Amino acid sequence: MLEVPPLSDRWQCAHGRIPGSILICSIVHTPLIVDVCNSQSEASVSGSECICARQQRQATTRSQVIHLNASMMPPIIYAYRFRSICRLQRLQAHMMSSASAPEVLLEKVGRAGVITLNRPKAMNALNLTMTRLLYPQLKEWETDEQTDIVIIKGAGGRAFCAGGDIIAVTEAGKSGDPLAQDFFREEYVLNNTIGMYKKPYIALIDGITMGGGVGLSVHGRFRVATEKTVFAMPETAIGLFPDVGGGYFLPRLQGKLGMFLALTGFRLKGRDVQRVGVASHFVESQK
């Protein structure tokens, strides 16, 4: 006998809805109802409210309601499909999340444009939302006569940026979601923009700086390391090549060091990051 999950588990898909996502409104012992959410305002509808909201909207053209008979599928099969849908929802919300706290803080301090990566709990891992905030702001400051330099740093004190949001990218690839391709394409465009930037670009790489975080810093004119800096290109550990321009800057390090770092993902720390040329300067973290 298939054990019916408690109500709280059955409604776990009802939270965190985003436009275009699919929500299961009823899943056991009743006809299956799938509601396509079409507006931002609907995204805040909670689980228990969803049925009432759907009934009120049934006669409108704002949503498309599909009725399926749950009895047509074995419980195990449609339970699996529910999990797949929930997984895709969580993935989309993860990569395109708009949390209450902005994931990137943008401000002007005098004639400097200051960027703060603001995901300290995730060690400021870079996602698609952040990339789409950074690129247009950099282009705007590049032509702004009131902006002389751009500074980028990380919040939280543990990391500048620990890399791209690999978990979200991997899950997107498994489910065939185009968000994975969008992320890499837009991340590389951002890296190129930093490398070609016309104004001084200063990255304060205080703390963990790996993968995607290297892409946000190493191509800039100035990279300031501290005793807390931990640099690495660990992509080979997950079967990927050293990306974000690693094929350009790694061979330009002294001797065979670039090849060593690329193949092993070895971590450089503190002053060593500046000694090998990854960082252009070294300053104590407290300063």
PDB file of C-alpha atoms in Angstrom:
ATOM      1  CA  MET A   1       0.000   0.000   0.000  1.00  0.00           C
ATOM      2  CA  LEU A   2       1.312   3.445  -0.944  1.00  0.00           C
ATOM      3  CA  GLU A   3       1.669   5.626   2.118  1.00  0.00           C
ATOM      4  CA  VAL A   4       0.051   9.040   1.604  1.00  0.00           C
ATOM      5  CA  PRO A   5       2.439  11.815   2.702  1.00  0.00           C
ATOM      6  CA  PRO A   6       1.272  14.292   5.338  1.00  0.00           C
ATOM      7  CA  LEU A   7      -0.461  17.442   4.184  1.00  0.00           C
ATOM      8  CA  SER A   8       2.618  19.591   4.783  1.00  0.00           C
ATOM      9  CA  ASP A   9       4.622  17.410   2.384  1.00  0.00           C
ATOM     10  CA  ARG A  10       1.856  17.322  -0.186  1.00  0.00           C
ATOM     11  CA  TRP A  11       1.827  21.110  -0.358  1.00  0.00           C
ATOM     12  CA  GLN A  12       5.573  21.666  -0.423  1.00  0.00           C
ATOM     13  CA  CYS A  13       5.388  22.707  -4.092  1.00  0.00           C
ATOM     14  CA  ALA A  14       2.948  25.498  -3.288  1.00  0.00           C
ATOM     15  CA  HIS A  15       5.554  27.859  -1.909  1.00  0.00           C
ATOM     16  CA  GLY A  16       8.046  29.968  -3.794  1.00  0.00           C
ATOM     17  CA  ARG A  17       6.119  30.018  -7.067  1.00  0.00           C
ATOM     18  CA  ILE A  18       7.520  32.055  -9.902  1.00  0.00           C
ATOM     19  CA  PRO A  19       5.858  33.123 -13.175  1.00  0.00           C
ATOM     20  CA  GLY A  20       5.741  30.301 -15.658  1.00  0.00           C
ATOM     21  CA  SER A  21       6.138  27.598 -13.040  1.00  0.00           C
ATOM     22  CA  ILE A  22       3.768  24.675 -12.570  1.00  0.00           C
ATOM     23  CA  LEU A  23       1.967  24.065  -9.295  1.00  0.00           C
ATOM     24  CA  ILE A  24       0.290  20.858  -8.145  1.00  0.00           C
ATOM     25  CA  CYS A  25      -2.962  21.850  -6.454  1.00  0.00           C
ATOM     26  CA  SER A  26      -4.337  18.406  -5.630  1.00  0.00           C
ATOM     27  CA  ILE A  27      -2.469  15.135  -5.832  1.00  0.00           C
ATOM     28  CA  VAL A  28      -4.057  12.201  -4.054  1.00  0.00           C
ATOM     29  CA  HIS A  29      -7.414  10.428  -4.394  1.00  0.00           C
ATOM     30  CA  THR A  30      -8.840  13.324  -6.399  1.00  0.00           C
ATOM     31  CA  PRO A  31      -8.543  14.478 -10.005  1.00  0.00           C
ATOM     32  CA  LEU A  32      -5.124  15.993 -10.601  1.00  0.00           C
ATOM     33  CA  ILE A  33      -5.193  19.708 -11.281  1.00  0.00           C
ATOM     34  CA  VAL A  34      -2.209  21.494 -12.745  1.00  0.00           C
ATOM     35  CA  ASP A  35      -2.323  25.286 -12.725  1.00  0.00           C
ATOM     36  CA  VAL A  36       0.020  27.382 -14.831  1.00  0.00           C
ATOM     37  CA  CYS A  37       0.958  30.545 -12.954  1.00  0.00           C
ATOM     38  CA  ASN A  38       1.021  33.529 -15.302  1.00  0.00           C
ATOM     39  CA  SER A  39       1.600  36.606 -13.174  1.00  0.00           C
ATOM     40  CA  GLN A  40       3.933  37.857 -10.486  1.00  0.00           C
ATOM     41  CA  SER A  41       1.030  38.568  -8.168  1.00  0.00           C
ATOM     42  CA  GLU A  42       0.037  34.907  -8.258  1.00  0.00           C
ATOM     43  CA  ALA A  43       3.502  33.932  -7.116  1.00  0.00           C
ATOM     44  CA  SER A  44       2.676  34.836  -3.535  1.00  0.00           C
ATOM     45  CA  VAL A  45      -0.371  32.572  -3.292  1.00  0.00           C
ATOM     46  CA  SER A  46       0.183  29.968  -0.581  1.00  0.00           C
ATOM     47  CA  GLY A  47      -0.799  26.310  -0.765  1.00  0.00           C
ATOM     48  CA  SER A  48      -4.199  26.382   0.916  1.00  0.00           C
ATOM     49  CA  GLU A  49      -5.177  29.600  -0.845  1.00  0.00           C
ATOM     50  CA  CYS A  50      -4.262  28.236  -4.249  1.00  0.00           C
ATOM     51  CA  ILE A  51      -7.400  26.116  -4.702  1.00  0.00           C
ATOM     52  CA  CYS A  52      -9.683  29.042  -3.862  1.00  0.00           C
ATOM     53  CA  ALA A  53      -7.734  31.376  -6.103  1.00  0.00           C
ATOM     54  CA  ARG A  54      -7.879  28.831  -8.919  1.00  0.00           C
ATOM     55  CA  GLN A  55     -11.631  28.396  -8.583  1.00  0.00           C
ATOM     56  CA  GLN A  56     -12.135  32.138  -8.815  1.00  0.00           C
ATOM     57  CA  ARG A  57      -9.959  32.348 -11.906  1.00  0.00           C
ATOM     58  CA  GLN A  58     -11.442  29.336 -13.650  1.00  0.00           C
ATOM     59  CA  ALA A  59     -13.643  31.377 -15.956  1.00  0.00           C
ATOM     60  CA  THR A  60     -10.893  33.829 -16.898  1.00  0.00           C
ATOM     61  CA  THR A  61      -8.243  33.600 -19.561  1.00  0.00           C
ATOM     62  CA  ARG A  62      -5.384  34.446 -17.227  1.00  0.00           C
ATOM     63  CA  SER A  63      -4.613  30.824 -16.411  1.00  0.00           C
ATOM     64  CA  GLN A  64      -4.731  27.502 -18.128  1.00  0.00           C
ATOM     65  CA  VAL A  65      -6.173  24.618 -16.113  1.00  0.00           C
ATOM     66  CA  ILE A  66      -5.534  21.061 -17.128  1.00  0.00           C
ATOM     67  CA  HIS A  67      -7.536  18.231 -15.582  1.00  0.00           C
ATOM     68  CA  LEU A  68      -6.072  14.783 -15.467  1.00  0.00           C
ATOM     69  CA  ASN A  69      -7.564  11.723 -13.851  1.00  0.00           C
ATOM     70  CA  ALA A  70      -5.155  10.476 -11.198  1.00  0.00           C
ATOM     71  CA  SER A  71      -6.660   7.016 -11.477  1.00  0.00           C
ATOM     72  CA  MET A  72      -5.224   6.733 -15.002  1.00  0.00           C
ATOM     73  CA  MET A  73      -1.686   6.513 -13.611  1.00  0.00           C
ATOM     74  CA  PRO A  74      -0.267   4.203 -10.942  1.00  0.00           C
ATOM     75  CA  PRO A  75       0.431   6.169  -7.740  1.00  0.00           C
ATOM     76  CA  ILE A  76       4.183   5.576  -8.007  1.00  0.00           C
ATOM     77  CA  ILE A  77       4.347   7.027 -11.540  1.00  0.00           C
ATOM     78  CA  TYR A  78       2.500  10.255 -10.826  1.00  0.00           C
ATOM     79  CA  ALA A  79       4.305  10.641  -7.504  1.00  0.00           C
ATOM     80  CA  TYR A  80       7.553  10.524  -9.480  1.00  0.00           C
ATOM     81  CA  ARG A  81       6.230  13.148 -11.872  1.00  0.00           C
ATOM     82  CA  PHE A  82       5.266  15.366  -8.964  1.00  0.00           C
ATOM     83  CA  ARG A  83       8.803  15.148  -7.621  1.00  0.00           C
ATOM     84  CA  SER A  84      10.228  16.026 -11.036  1.00  0.00           C
ATOM     85  CA  ILE A  85       8.009  19.095 -11.287  1.00  0.00           C
ATOM     86  CA  CYS A  86       8.901  20.160  -7.766  1.00  0.00           C
ATOM     87  CA  ARG A  87      12.580  19.677  -8.530  1.00  0.00           C
ATOM     88  CA  LEU A  88      12.340  21.896 -11.619  1.00  0.00           C
ATOM     89  CA  GLN A  89      10.508  24.576  -9.626  1.00  0.00           C
ATOM     90  CA  ARG A  90      13.162  24.626  -6.932  1.00  0.00           C
ATOM     91  CA  LEU A  91      15.874  24.776  -9.590  1.00  0.00           C
ATOM     92  CA  GLN A  92      14.292  27.750 -11.362  1.00  0.00           C
ATOM     93  CA  ALA A  93      13.719  29.536  -8.083  1.00  0.00           C
ATOM     94  CA  HIS A  94      17.329  28.838  -7.070  1.00  0.00           C
ATOM     95  CA  MET A  95      18.933  30.183 -10.241  1.00  0.00           C
ATOM     96  CA  MET A  96      16.572  33.090 -10.784  1.00  0.00           C
ATOM     97  CA  SER A  97      15.787  33.833  -7.156  1.00  0.00           C
ATOM     98  CA  SER A  98      14.864  37.330  -6.065  1.00  0.00           C
ATOM     99  CA  ALA A  99      15.351  36.992  -2.322  1.00  0.00           C
ATOM    100  CA  SER A 100      14.329  39.711   0.110  1.00  0.00           C
ATOM    101  CA  ALA A 101      17.975  40.781   0.447  1.00  0.00           C
ATOM    102  CA  PRO A 102      19.513  41.860  -2.892  1.00  0.00           C
ATOM    103  CA  GLU A 103      22.114  39.368  -4.102  1.00  0.00           C
ATOM    104  CA  VAL A 104      24.217  42.202  -5.497  1.00  0.00           C
ATOM    105  CA  LEU A 105      24.562  45.625  -3.869  1.00  0.00           C
ATOM    106  CA  LEU A 106      25.350  48.492  -6.242  1.00  0.00           C
ATOM    107  CA  GLU A 107      26.288  51.944  -4.963  1.00  0.00           C
ATOM    108  CA  LYS A 108      28.288  55.055  -5.739  1.00  0.00           C
ATOM    109  CA  VAL A 109      30.863  56.206  -3.202  1.00  0.00           C
ATOM    110  CA  GLY A 110      32.246  59.491  -4.401  1.00  0.00           C
ATOM    111  CA  ARG A 111      33.430  58.825  -7.944  1.00  0.00           C
ATOM    112  CA  ALA A 112      33.734  55.085  -7.411  1.00  0.00           C
ATOM    113  CA  GLY A 113      31.170  52.499  -8.375  1.00  0.00           C
ATOM    114  CA  VAL A 114      31.099  49.804  -5.684  1.00  0.00           C
ATOM    115  CA  ILE A 115      29.763  46.281  -6.226  1.00  0.00           C
ATOM    116  CA  THR A 116      29.169  43.953  -3.271  1.00  0.00           C
ATOM    117  CA  LEU A 117      28.349  40.305  -3.907  1.00  0.00           C
ATOM    118  CA  ASN A 118      25.740  39.682  -1.240  1.00  0.00           C
ATOM    119  CA  ARG A 119      25.189  35.955  -0.777  1.00  0.00           C
ATOM    120  CA  PRO A 120      27.340  35.349   2.316  1.00  0.00           C
ATOM    121  CA  LYS A 121      25.569  32.108   3.298  1.00  0.00           C
ATOM    122  CA  ALA A 122      26.425  30.671  -0.137  1.00  0.00           C
ATOM    123  CA  MET A 123      29.931  32.197   0.001  1.00  0.00           C
ATOM    124  CA  ASN A 124      28.764  34.661  -2.657  1.00  0.00           C
ATOM    125  CA  ALA A 125      28.446  31.946  -5.310  1.00  0.00           C
ATOM    126  CA  LEU A 126      27.580  33.501  -8.663  1.00  0.00           C
ATOM    127  CA  ASN A 127      24.190  32.754 -10.212  1.00  0.00           C
ATOM    128  CA  LEU A 128      22.309  33.951 -13.269  1.00  0.00           C
ATOM    129  CA  THR A 129      20.439  36.674 -11.418  1.00  0.00           C
ATOM    130  CA  MET A 130      23.688  38.207 -10.187  1.00  0.00           C
ATOM    131  CA  THR A 131      25.239  38.069 -13.648  1.00  0.00           C
ATOM    132  CA  ARG A 132      22.268  39.920 -15.092  1.00  0.00           C
ATOM    133  CA  LEU A 133      22.620  42.623 -12.458  1.00  0.00           C
ATOM    134  CA  LEU A 134      26.375  43.057 -12.887  1.00  0.00           C
ATOM    135  CA  TYR A 135      26.657  43.307 -16.666  1.00  0.00           C
ATOM    136  CA  PRO A 136      24.361  46.298 -17.358  1.00  0.00           C
ATOM    137  CA  GLN A 137      25.716  48.198 -14.345  1.00  0.00           C
ATOM    138  CA  LEU A 138      29.306  47.761 -15.514  1.00  0.00           C
ATOM    139  CA  LYS A 139      28.372  48.993 -18.986  1.00  0.00           C
ATOM    140  CA  GLU A 140      26.611  52.017 -17.491  1.00  0.00           C
ATOM    141  CA  TRP A 141      29.543  52.977 -15.246  1.00  0.00           C
ATOM    142  CA  GLU A 142      31.981  52.512 -18.112  1.00  0.00           C
ATOM    143  CA  THR A 143      30.453  55.464 -19.973  1.00  0.00           C
ATOM    144  CA  ASP A 144      29.481  57.519 -16.915  1.00  0.00           C
ATOM    145  CA  GLU A 145      31.650  60.633 -16.625  1.00  0.00           C
ATOM    146  CA  GLN A 146      30.947  60.774 -12.870  1.00  0.00           C
ATOM    147  CA  THR A 147      32.483  57.308 -12.304  1.00  0.00           C
ATOM    148  CA  ASP A 148      36.276  56.972 -12.359  1.00  0.00           C
ATOM    149  CA  ILE A 149      36.838  53.462 -10.953  1.00  0.00           C
ATOM    150  CA  VAL A 150      34.881  50.304 -10.152  1.00  0.00           C
ATOM    151  CA  ILE A 151      35.463  48.241  -6.999  1.00  0.00           C
ATOM    152  CA  ILE A 152      34.049  44.749  -6.463  1.00  0.00           C
ATOM    153  CA  LYS A 153      34.087  42.858  -3.155  1.00  0.00           C
ATOM    154  CA  GLY A 154      32.226  40.107  -1.304  1.00  0.00           C
ATOM    155  CA  ALA A 155      30.026  40.295   1.775  1.00  0.00           C
ATOM    156  CA  GLY A 156      30.382  38.178   4.902  1.00  0.00           C
ATOM    157  CA  GLY A 157      34.154  38.078   5.378  1.00  0.00           C
ATOM    158  CA  ARG A 158      34.538  34.395   4.351  1.00  0.00           C
ATOM    159  CA  ALA A 159      34.664  34.644   0.582  1.00  0.00           C
ATOM    160  CA  PHE A 160      34.972  37.019  -2.301  1.00  0.00           C
ATOM    161  CA  CYS A 161      33.180  34.499  -4.528  1.00  0.00           C
ATOM    162  CA  ALA A 162      33.481  30.725  -4.163  1.00  0.00           C
ATOM    163  CA  GLY A 163      32.557  30.119  -7.805  1.00  0.00           C
ATOM    164  CA  GLY A 164      29.503  29.616  -9.933  1.00  0.00           C
ATOM    165  CA  ASP A 165      26.386  28.056  -8.457  1.00  0.00           C
ATOM    166  CA  ILE A 166      27.382  24.584  -9.680  1.00  0.00           C
ATOM    167  CA  ILE A 167      24.547  22.716  -7.951  1.00  0.00           C
ATOM    168  CA  ALA A 168      21.933  24.757  -9.778  1.00  0.00           C
ATOM    169  CA  VAL A 169      23.785  24.465 -13.087  1.00  0.00           C
ATOM    170  CA  THR A 170      24.123  20.681 -12.729  1.00  0.00           C
ATOM    171  CA  GLU A 171      20.458  20.200 -11.901  1.00  0.00           C
ATOM    172  CA  ALA A 172      19.492  22.415 -14.840  1.00  0.00           C
ATOM    173  CA  GLY A 173      21.616  20.321 -17.176  1.00  0.00           C
ATOM    174  CA  LYS A 174      20.048  17.069 -15.947  1.00  0.00           C
ATOM    175  CA  SER A 175      16.521  18.384 -16.487  1.00  0.00           C
ATOM    176  CA  GLY A 176      17.313  19.928 -19.885  1.00  0.00           C
ATOM    177  CA  ASP A 177      16.552  23.410 -18.619  1.00  0.00           C
ATOM    178  CA  PRO A 178      18.091  26.181 -20.809  1.00  0.00           C
ATOM    179  CA  LEU A 179      19.039  28.127 -17.692  1.00  0.00           C
ATOM    180  CA  ALA A 180      22.322  26.218 -17.582  1.00  0.00           C
ATOM    181  CA  GLN A 181      23.301  27.365 -21.086  1.00  0.00           C
ATOM    182  CA  ASP A 182      22.111  30.897 -20.348  1.00  0.00           C
ATOM    183  CA  PHE A 183      24.249  31.020 -17.217  1.00  0.00           C
ATOM    184  CA  PHE A 184      27.510  30.025 -18.912  1.00  0.00           C
ATOM    185  CA  ARG A 185      26.938  32.246 -21.945  1.00  0.00           C
ATOM    186  CA  GLU A 186      26.144  35.338 -19.882  1.00  0.00           C
ATOM    187  CA  GLU A 187      28.895  34.613 -17.354  1.00  0.00           C
ATOM    188  CA  TYR A 188      31.525  34.468 -20.114  1.00  0.00           C
ATOM    189  CA  VAL A 189      30.220  37.685 -21.677  1.00  0.00           C
ATOM    190  CA  LEU A 190      30.591  39.307 -18.252  1.00  0.00           C
ATOM    191  CA  ASN A 191      34.164  37.989 -17.910  1.00  0.00           C
ATOM    192  CA  ASN A 192      35.058  39.436 -21.312  1.00  0.00           C
ATOM    193  CA  THR A 193      33.529  42.783 -20.347  1.00  0.00           C
ATOM    194  CA  ILE A 194      35.741  42.893 -17.253  1.00  0.00           C
ATOM    195  CA  GLY A 195      38.831  42.020 -19.305  1.00  0.00           C
ATOM    196  CA  MET A 196      38.111  44.802 -21.808  1.00  0.00           C
ATOM    197  CA  TYR A 197      36.973  47.376 -19.238  1.00  0.00           C
ATOM    198  CA  LYS A 198      38.105  50.904 -20.068  1.00  0.00           C
ATOM    199  CA  LYS A 199      38.252  52.129 -16.463  1.00  0.00           C
ATOM    200  CA  PRO A 200      40.274  50.795 -13.518  1.00  0.00           C
ATOM    201  CA  TYR A 201      38.535  47.690 -12.163  1.00  0.00           C
ATOM    202  CA  ILE A 202      39.606  46.722  -8.639  1.00  0.00           C
ATOM    203  CA  ALA A 203      38.705  43.308  -7.175  1.00  0.00           C
ATOM    204  CA  LEU A 204      39.196  42.882  -3.421  1.00  0.00           C
ATOM    205  CA  ILE A 205      39.676  39.103  -3.319  1.00  0.00           C
ATOM    206  CA  ASP A 206      39.512  38.789   0.458  1.00  0.00           C
ATOM    207  CA  GLY A 207      38.666  35.166   1.307  1.00  0.00           C
ATOM    208  CA  ILE A 208      37.769  32.224  -0.953  1.00  0.00           C
ATOM    209  CA  THR A 209      38.144  33.062  -4.646  1.00  0.00           C
ATOM    210  CA  MET A 210      37.546  30.109  -6.941  1.00  0.00           C
ATOM    211  CA  GLY A 211      36.138  29.304 -10.372  1.00  0.00           C
ATOM    212  CA  GLY A 212      33.529  31.896 -11.226  1.00  0.00           C
ATOM    213  CA  GLY A 213      34.949  34.190  -8.553  1.00  0.00           C
ATOM    214  CA  VAL A 214      38.278  34.131 -10.380  1.00  0.00           C
ATOM    215  CA  GLY A 215      36.426  35.169 -13.541  1.00  0.00           C
ATOM    216  CA  LEU A 216      35.065  38.225 -11.713  1.00  0.00           C
ATOM    217  CA  SER A 217      38.507  39.306 -10.567  1.00  0.00           C
ATOM    218  CA  VAL A 218      41.529  38.001 -12.483  1.00  0.00           C
ATOM    219  CA  HIS A 219      40.667  39.789 -15.735  1.00  0.00           C
ATOM    220  CA  GLY A 220      40.447  43.189 -14.011  1.00  0.00           C
ATOM    221  CA  ARG A 221      43.329  45.654 -13.899  1.00  0.00           C
ATOM    222  CA  PHE A 222      43.886  45.326 -10.129  1.00  0.00           C
ATOM    223  CA  ARG A 223      43.415  42.250  -7.909  1.00  0.00           C
ATOM    224  CA  VAL A 224      44.063  42.842  -4.223  1.00  0.00           C
ATOM    225  CA  ALA A 225      44.749  39.707  -2.152  1.00  0.00           C
ATOM    226  CA  THR A 226      44.867  39.426   1.649  1.00  0.00           C
ATOM    227  CA  GLU A 227      46.123  36.807   4.103  1.00  0.00           C
ATOM    228  CA  LYS A 228      42.617  35.274   3.917  1.00  0.00           C
ATOM    229  CA  THR A 229      42.675  34.779   0.149  1.00  0.00           C
ATOM    230  CA  VAL A 230      42.320  31.191  -1.060  1.00  0.00           C
ATOM    231  CA  PHE A 231      42.656  30.904  -4.834  1.00  0.00           C
ATOM    232  CA  ALA A 232      41.914  27.790  -6.895  1.00  0.00           C
ATOM    233  CA  MET A 233      40.531  26.594 -10.210  1.00  0.00           C
ATOM    234  CA  PRO A 234      38.894  23.336  -9.042  1.00  0.00           C
ATOM    235  CA  GLU A 235      36.795  22.667 -12.156  1.00  0.00           C
ATOM    236  CA  THR A 236      38.647  19.486 -13.120  1.00  0.00           C
ATOM    237  CA  ALA A 237      37.313  17.846  -9.950  1.00  0.00           C
ATOM    238  CA  ILE A 238      33.815  17.949 -11.474  1.00  0.00           C
ATOM    239  CA  GLY A 239      34.923  16.981 -14.976  1.00  0.00           C
ATOM    240  CA  LEU A 240      35.046  20.499 -16.404  1.00  0.00           C
ATOM    241  CA  PHE A 241      37.935  22.414 -17.962  1.00  0.00           C
ATOM    242  CA  PRO A 242      39.277  25.516 -16.147  1.00  0.00           C
ATOM    243  CA  ASP A 243      36.728  27.957 -17.533  1.00  0.00           C
ATOM    244  CA  VAL A 244      36.071  31.719 -17.075  1.00  0.00           C
ATOM    245  CA  GLY A 245      39.152  32.434 -19.175  1.00  0.00           C
ATOM    246  CA  GLY A 246      41.414  29.937 -17.421  1.00  0.00           C
ATOM    247  CA  GLY A 247      42.832  28.889 -20.777  1.00  0.00           C
ATOM    248  CA  TYR A 248      44.125  32.461 -21.185  1.00  0.00           C
ATOM    249  CA  PHE A 249      45.572  33.494 -17.831  1.00  0.00           C
ATOM    250  CA  LEU A 250      46.843  30.152 -16.477  1.00  0.00           C
ATOM    251  CA  PRO A 251      49.445  29.565 -19.272  1.00  0.00           C
ATOM    252  CA  ARG A 252      50.754  33.071 -18.608  1.00  0.00           C
ATOM    253  CA  LEU A 253      51.798  32.272 -15.039  1.00  0.00           C
ATOM    254  CA  GLN A 254      55.481  31.554 -14.424  1.00  0.00           C
ATOM    255  CA  GLY A 255      56.919  28.209 -15.455  1.00  0.00           C
ATOM    256  CA  LYS A 256      54.464  25.310 -15.511  1.00  0.00           C
ATOM    257  CA  LEU A 257      52.491  26.612 -12.545  1.00  0.00           C
ATOM    258  CA  GLY A 258      49.387  27.319 -14.638  1.00  0.00           C
ATOM    259  CA  MET A 259      49.263  23.743 -15.914  1.00  0.00           C
ATOM    260  CA  PHE A 260      49.737  22.445 -12.369  1.00  0.00           C
ATOM    261  CA  LEU A 261      46.884  24.592 -11.031  1.00  0.00           C
ATOM    262  CA  ALA A 262      44.627  23.623 -13.927  1.00  0.00           C
ATOM    263  CA  LEU A 263      45.151  19.876 -13.572  1.00  0.00           C
ATOM    264  CA  THR A 264      45.134  19.615  -9.777  1.00  0.00           C
ATOM    265  CA  GLY A 265      42.907  22.427  -8.510  1.00  0.00           C
ATOM    266  CA  PHE A 266      45.673  23.193  -6.001  1.00  0.00           C
ATOM    267  CA  ARG A 267      44.917  26.051  -3.607  1.00  0.00           C
ATOM    268  CA  LEU A 268      47.164  29.079  -3.327  1.00  0.00           C
ATOM    269  CA  LYS A 269      46.839  31.109  -0.143  1.00  0.00           C
ATOM    270  CA  GLY A 270      47.644  34.574   1.113  1.00  0.00           C
ATOM    271  CA  ARG A 271      50.774  36.227  -0.260  1.00  0.00           C
ATOM    272  CA  ASP A 272      51.420  33.356  -2.659  1.00  0.00           C
ATOM    273  CA  VAL A 273      48.433  34.519  -4.712  1.00  0.00           C
ATOM    274  CA  GLN A 274      50.244  37.809  -5.314  1.00  0.00           C
ATOM    275  CA  ARG A 275      53.700  36.268  -5.722  1.00  0.00           C
ATOM    276  CA  VAL A 276      52.619  34.104  -8.681  1.00  0.00           C
ATOM    277  CA  GLY A 277      50.836  37.011 -10.392  1.00  0.00           C
ATOM    278  CA  VAL A 278      47.184  36.047  -9.894  1.00  0.00           C
ATOM    279  CA  ALA A 279      46.829  39.082  -7.616  1.00  0.00           C
ATOM    280  CA  SER A 280      48.480  42.371  -8.482  1.00  0.00           C
ATOM    281  CA  HIS A 281      48.695  43.624  -4.884  1.00  0.00           C
ATOM    282  CA  PHE A 282      48.624  42.374  -1.297  1.00  0.00           C
ATOM    283  CA  VAL A 283      47.037  44.243   1.617  1.00  0.00           C
ATOM    284  CA  GLU A 284      46.265  42.968   5.116  1.00  0.00           C
ATOM    285  CA  SER A 285      42.600  42.165   5.508  1.00  0.00           C
ATOM    286  CA  GLN A 286      42.057  44.565   8.419  1.00  0.00           C
ATOM    287  CA  LYS A 287      43.243  47.415   6.200  1.00  0.00           C
TER     288      LYS A 287
END
